[in-house]
């Protein structure tokens, strides 16, 4: 497939992985996981060494799940940045009456994703670190001696890294929604015979579902959030945050696809009306030719045949436009969407219901 998106700017995580790839000679996804993905592993190991193994088993399991997010996060960010987003821009340009406008829009929002991520990442990371700090009481119950303990500061560093990586993921989701909306406002065309069977709109669903999956990976941190929230007395806040999180996952997929579907419906209706009007004009023309059939020569007969052939061609196009499915969904996309939503719901179910039984 090759490197895509070479003309678009890239976020710092992607640039760093590219440099590491050049040095190690390994695939970028492997390079990102074995280097940046190991940062939370190192901080976790250091934390447990400094804590002298005092952490209970439930915390250990919950933390290891949460650790999985920044382990796979850098590679996921690279893939979204280099493959998913540029592919969306390229395929959208193929459907646009003005491909250059789509390219400019894609470059604009790619620069926003690259250069303005800190506007979202910094407050998000501060929120994550603040929530960990608010639950200092839980750490004290397992032997961490408050803010004077190096183990706690190590854990705060872990929270900083976790916030940086997940903040980029959320920023990517916001960028994707804004980009899809901006592209949808341009003049797009529908291709009834496109191989995807969706008029060429499958790229909307692919960008939306990859973005949704990028966010849903954060569900792995929910057990840790439930644990700290329960012990720290912030259970209601945690449940509220989880509810907002699940809604955000759904909105990140549903909103852009519904928006583009409505725009595509409007384009479809316009194309159908254009062909409907032309067919009616040709019908009147054919009727006039039939009335004068007895007084015309072979040229009139040929005109009548040509008119009817044109009518048939327009009817075929009308049926093609009328039958195309314009909602960018496929079985694979639906399965991935449901999977993305089920993960946080499952962890919530385990905490609410099974927690009462155990």
Coordinates of C-alpha atoms in Angstrom, one line a residue, residues 121-139 147 152-153 155-164 228-229 232 234 237-238:
X121 CA -4.3 17.2 25.2
X122 CA -3.0 19.6 28.0
X123 CA -6.3 20.1 29.8
X124 CA -7.3 16.5 29.3
X125 CA -4.0 15.3 30.8
X126 CA -4.3 17.8 33.7
X127 CA -7.8 16.3 34.4
X128 CA -6.4 12.7 34.4
X129 CA -3.6 13.6 36.7
X130 CA -6.0 15.6 38.9
X131 CA -8.3 12.6 39.3
X132 CA -5.4 10.4 40.3
X133 CA -4.4 13.0 42.8
X134 CA -7.9 13.3 44.2
X135 CA -7.8 9.5 45.0
X136 CA -4.6 9.8 47.1
X137 CA -6.7 8.2 49.8
X138 CA -6.8 4.9 48.0
X139 CA -3.1 4.8 47.5
X147 CA 3.0 12.8 47.9
X152 CA 3.1 8.0 43.8
X153 CA 5.1 10.4 41.7
X155 CA 2.2 6.8 39.0
X156 CA 1.5 10.4 38.3
X157 CA 4.1 10.2 35.4
X158 CA 2.2 7.2 34.2
X159 CA -1.0 9.2 34.3
X160 CA 0.7 12.0 32.3
X161 CA 1.7 9.6 29.6
X162 CA -1.7 8.0 29.6
X163 CA -3.3 11.4 29.2
X164 CA -1.0 12.5 26.4
X228 CA -10.4 4.4 42.3
X229 CA -13.9 6.0 42.1
X232 CA -12.0 7.3 46.7
X234 CA -16.2 9.5 43.5
X237 CA -18.7 11.0 39.1
X238 CA -17.2 7.9 37.5

